[in-house]
PDB file of C-alpha atoms in Angstrom:
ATOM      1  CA  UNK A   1      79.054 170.382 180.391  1.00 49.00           C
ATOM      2  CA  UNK A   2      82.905 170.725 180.508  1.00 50.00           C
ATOM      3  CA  UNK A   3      82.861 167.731 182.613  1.00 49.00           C
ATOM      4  CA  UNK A   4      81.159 165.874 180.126  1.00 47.00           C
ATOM      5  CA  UNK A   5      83.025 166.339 177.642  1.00 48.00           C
ATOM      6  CA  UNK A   6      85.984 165.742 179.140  1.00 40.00           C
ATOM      7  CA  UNK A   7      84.975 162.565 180.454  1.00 39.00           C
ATOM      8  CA  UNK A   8      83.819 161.318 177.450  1.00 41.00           C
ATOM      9  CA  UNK A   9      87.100 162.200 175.806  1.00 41.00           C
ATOM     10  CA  UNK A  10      88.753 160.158 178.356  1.00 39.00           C
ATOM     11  CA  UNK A  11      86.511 157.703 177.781  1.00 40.00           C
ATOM     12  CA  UNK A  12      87.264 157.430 174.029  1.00 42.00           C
ATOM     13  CA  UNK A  13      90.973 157.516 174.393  1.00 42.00           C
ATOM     14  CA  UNK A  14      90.265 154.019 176.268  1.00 44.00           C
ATOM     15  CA  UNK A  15      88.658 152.524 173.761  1.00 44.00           C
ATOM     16  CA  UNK A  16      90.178 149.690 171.441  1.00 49.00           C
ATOM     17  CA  UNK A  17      89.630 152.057 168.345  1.00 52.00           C
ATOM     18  CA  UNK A  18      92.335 154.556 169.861  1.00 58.00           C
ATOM     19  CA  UNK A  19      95.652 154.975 167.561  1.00 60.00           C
ATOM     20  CA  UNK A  20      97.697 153.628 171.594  1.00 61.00           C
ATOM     21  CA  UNK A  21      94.882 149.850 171.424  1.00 62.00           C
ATOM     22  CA  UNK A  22      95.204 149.715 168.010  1.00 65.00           C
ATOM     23  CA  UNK A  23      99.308 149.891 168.165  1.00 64.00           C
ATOM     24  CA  UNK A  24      99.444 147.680 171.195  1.00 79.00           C
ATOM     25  CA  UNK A  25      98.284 144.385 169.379  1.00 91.00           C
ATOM     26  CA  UNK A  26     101.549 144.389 168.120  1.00 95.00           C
ATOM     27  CA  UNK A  27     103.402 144.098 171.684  1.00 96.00           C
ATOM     28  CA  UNK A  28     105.152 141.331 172.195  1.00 96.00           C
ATOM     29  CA  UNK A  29     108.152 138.808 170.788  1.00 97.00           C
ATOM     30  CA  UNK A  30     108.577 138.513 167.464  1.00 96.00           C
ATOM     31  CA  UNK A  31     110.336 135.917 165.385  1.00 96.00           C
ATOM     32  CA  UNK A  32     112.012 137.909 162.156  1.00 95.00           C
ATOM     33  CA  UNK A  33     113.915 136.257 159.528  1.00 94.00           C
ATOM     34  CA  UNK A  34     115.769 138.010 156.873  1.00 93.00           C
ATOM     35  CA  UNK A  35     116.470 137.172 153.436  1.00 95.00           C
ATOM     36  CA  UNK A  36     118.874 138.239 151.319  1.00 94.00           C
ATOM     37  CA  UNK A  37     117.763 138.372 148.026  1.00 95.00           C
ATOM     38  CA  UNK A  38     120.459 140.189 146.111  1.00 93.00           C
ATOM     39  CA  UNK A  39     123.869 140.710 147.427  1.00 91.00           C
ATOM     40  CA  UNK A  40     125.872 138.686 149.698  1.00 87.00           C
ATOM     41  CA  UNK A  41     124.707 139.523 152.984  1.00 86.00           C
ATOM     42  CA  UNK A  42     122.987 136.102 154.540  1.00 87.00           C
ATOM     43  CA  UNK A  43     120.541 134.872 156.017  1.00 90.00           C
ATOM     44  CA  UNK A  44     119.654 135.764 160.176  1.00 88.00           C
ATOM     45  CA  UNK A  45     116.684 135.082 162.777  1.00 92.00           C
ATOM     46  CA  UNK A  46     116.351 137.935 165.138  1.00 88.00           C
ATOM     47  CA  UNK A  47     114.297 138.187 168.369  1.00 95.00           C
ATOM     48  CA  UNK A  48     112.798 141.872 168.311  1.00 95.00           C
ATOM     49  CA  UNK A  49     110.499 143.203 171.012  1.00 96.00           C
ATOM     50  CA  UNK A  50     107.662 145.760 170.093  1.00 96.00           C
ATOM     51  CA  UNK A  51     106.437 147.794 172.985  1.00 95.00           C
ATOM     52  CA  UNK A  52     103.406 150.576 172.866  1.00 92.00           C
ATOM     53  CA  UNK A  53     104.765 150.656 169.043  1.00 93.00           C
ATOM     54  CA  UNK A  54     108.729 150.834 169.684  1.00 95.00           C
ATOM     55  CA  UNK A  55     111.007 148.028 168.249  1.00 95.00           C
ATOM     56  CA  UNK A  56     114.012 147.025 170.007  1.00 95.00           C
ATOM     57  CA  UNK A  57     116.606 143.815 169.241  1.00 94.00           C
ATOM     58  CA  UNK A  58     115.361 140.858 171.831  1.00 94.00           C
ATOM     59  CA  UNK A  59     118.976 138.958 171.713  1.00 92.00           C
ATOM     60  CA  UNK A  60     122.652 139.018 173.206  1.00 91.00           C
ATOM     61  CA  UNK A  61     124.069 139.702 169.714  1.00 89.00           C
ATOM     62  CA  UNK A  62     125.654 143.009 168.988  1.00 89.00           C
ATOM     63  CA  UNK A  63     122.855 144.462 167.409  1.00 87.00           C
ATOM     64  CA  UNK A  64     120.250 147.602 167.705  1.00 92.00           C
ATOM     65  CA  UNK A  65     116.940 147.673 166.443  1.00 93.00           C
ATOM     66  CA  UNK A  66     115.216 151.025 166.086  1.00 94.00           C
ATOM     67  CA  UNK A  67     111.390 151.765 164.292  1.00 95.00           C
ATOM     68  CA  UNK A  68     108.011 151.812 165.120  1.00 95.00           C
ATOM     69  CA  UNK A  69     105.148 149.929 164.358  1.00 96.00           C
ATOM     70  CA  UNK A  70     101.478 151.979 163.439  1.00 94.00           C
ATOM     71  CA  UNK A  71      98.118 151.774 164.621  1.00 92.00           C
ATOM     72  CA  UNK A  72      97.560 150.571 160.955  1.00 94.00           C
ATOM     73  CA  UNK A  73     100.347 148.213 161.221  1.00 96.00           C
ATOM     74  CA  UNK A  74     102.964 149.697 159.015  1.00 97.00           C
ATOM     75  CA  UNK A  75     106.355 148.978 160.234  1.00 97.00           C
ATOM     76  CA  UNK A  76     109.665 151.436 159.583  1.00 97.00           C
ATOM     77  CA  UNK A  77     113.210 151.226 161.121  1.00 95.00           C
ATOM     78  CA  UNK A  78     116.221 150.116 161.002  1.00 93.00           C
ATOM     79  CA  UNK A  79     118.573 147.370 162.028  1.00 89.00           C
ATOM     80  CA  UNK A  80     122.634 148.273 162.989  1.00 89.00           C
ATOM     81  CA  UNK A  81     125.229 146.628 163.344  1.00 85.00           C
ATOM     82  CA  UNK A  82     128.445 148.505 163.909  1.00 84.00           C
ATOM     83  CA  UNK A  83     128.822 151.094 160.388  1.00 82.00           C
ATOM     84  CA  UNK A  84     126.186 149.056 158.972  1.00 84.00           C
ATOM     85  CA  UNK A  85     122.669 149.951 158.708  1.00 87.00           C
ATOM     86  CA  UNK A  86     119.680 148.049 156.888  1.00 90.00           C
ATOM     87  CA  UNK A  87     116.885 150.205 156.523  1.00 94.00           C
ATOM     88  CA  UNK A  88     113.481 148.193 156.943  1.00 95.00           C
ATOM     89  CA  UNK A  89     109.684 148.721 155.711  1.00 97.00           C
ATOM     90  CA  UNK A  90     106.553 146.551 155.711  1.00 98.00           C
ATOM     91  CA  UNK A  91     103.926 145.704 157.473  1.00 97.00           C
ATOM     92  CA  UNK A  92     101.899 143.560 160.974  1.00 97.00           C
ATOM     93  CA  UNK A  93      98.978 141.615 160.356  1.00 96.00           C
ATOM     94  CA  UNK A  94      97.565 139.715 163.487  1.00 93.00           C
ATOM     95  CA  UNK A  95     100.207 137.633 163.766  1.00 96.00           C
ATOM     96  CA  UNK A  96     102.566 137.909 161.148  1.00 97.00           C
ATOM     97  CA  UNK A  97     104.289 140.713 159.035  1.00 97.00           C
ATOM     98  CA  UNK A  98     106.353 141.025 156.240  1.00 98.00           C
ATOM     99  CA  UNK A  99     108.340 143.802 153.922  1.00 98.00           C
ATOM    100  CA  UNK A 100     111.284 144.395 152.451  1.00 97.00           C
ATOM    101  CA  UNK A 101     115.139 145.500 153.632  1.00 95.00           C
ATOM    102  CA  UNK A 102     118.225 147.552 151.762  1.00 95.00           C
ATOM    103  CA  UNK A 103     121.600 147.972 152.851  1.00 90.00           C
ATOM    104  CA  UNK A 104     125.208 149.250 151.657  1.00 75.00           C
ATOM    105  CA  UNK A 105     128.214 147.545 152.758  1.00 67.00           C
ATOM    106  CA  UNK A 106     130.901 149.526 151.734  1.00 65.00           C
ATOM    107  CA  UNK A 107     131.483 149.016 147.904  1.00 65.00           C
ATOM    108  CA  UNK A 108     128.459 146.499 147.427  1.00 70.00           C
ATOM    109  CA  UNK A 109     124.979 146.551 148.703  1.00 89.00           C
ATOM    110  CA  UNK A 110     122.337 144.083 149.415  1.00 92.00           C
ATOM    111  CA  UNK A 111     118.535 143.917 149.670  1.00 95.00           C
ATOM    112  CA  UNK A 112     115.868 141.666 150.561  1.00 96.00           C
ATOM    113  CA  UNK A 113     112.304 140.230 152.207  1.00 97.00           C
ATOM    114  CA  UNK A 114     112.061 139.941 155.575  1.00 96.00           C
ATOM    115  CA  UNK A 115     109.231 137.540 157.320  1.00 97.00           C
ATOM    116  CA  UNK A 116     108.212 138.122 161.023  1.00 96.00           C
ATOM    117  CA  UNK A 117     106.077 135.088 162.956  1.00 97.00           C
ATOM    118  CA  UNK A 118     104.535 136.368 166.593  1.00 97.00           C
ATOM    119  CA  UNK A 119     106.066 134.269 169.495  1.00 94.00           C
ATOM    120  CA  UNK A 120     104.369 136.078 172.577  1.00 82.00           C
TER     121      UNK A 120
END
């Protein structure tokens, strides 16, 4: 009985319903483009990687990328850049994704949208 069940948990923790599936349609190279809607911080394209629900930065540029994305899709992290940090929410669906972005810069602060395109 024992080995039933534990088979058939194994089982189940294969399946494409599992939290680990469900997260892993995410993997891959995305495209993300921020947008600075108030403030003066620009406008940037970013390569960021997603593996087994980690986000990392993709590029050369002296940047880190740290978050997660859920099972469900939901995406929190942040984006540095030497003392500066943007802190990042929103969401994945199939291929696309997007959510919103708030930093401080010193004496100001910006905010924004962000829009993410899957490359592979």
């Amino acid at each position: 009985m024992r080995s039933r069940i534990a088979a058939a948990a194994f089982a189940a923790a294969l399946l494409p319903g599992s939290a680990e599936a469900q997260r892993a349609k995410f993997d891959g190279t995305w495209s993300v483009e921020v947008l600075t809607q108030k403030g003066d911080c620009g406008m940037y394209r970013w390569p960021v990687i997603v593996e087994r629900g980690r986000a990392r930065y993709g590029g050369p540029e002296d940047f880190t990328v740290t978050g997660s994305v859920g099972a469900d899709g939901r995406v929190s992290g942040a984006i540095m850049r030497g003392q500066e940090r943007a802190v990042v929410n929103g969401r994945l669906s199939g291929a696309f994704g997007t959510g919103t972005w708030t930093t401080s810069r010193g004496s100001r602060s910006c905010s924004g949208r962000w829009n993410a395109e899957k490359r592979g």
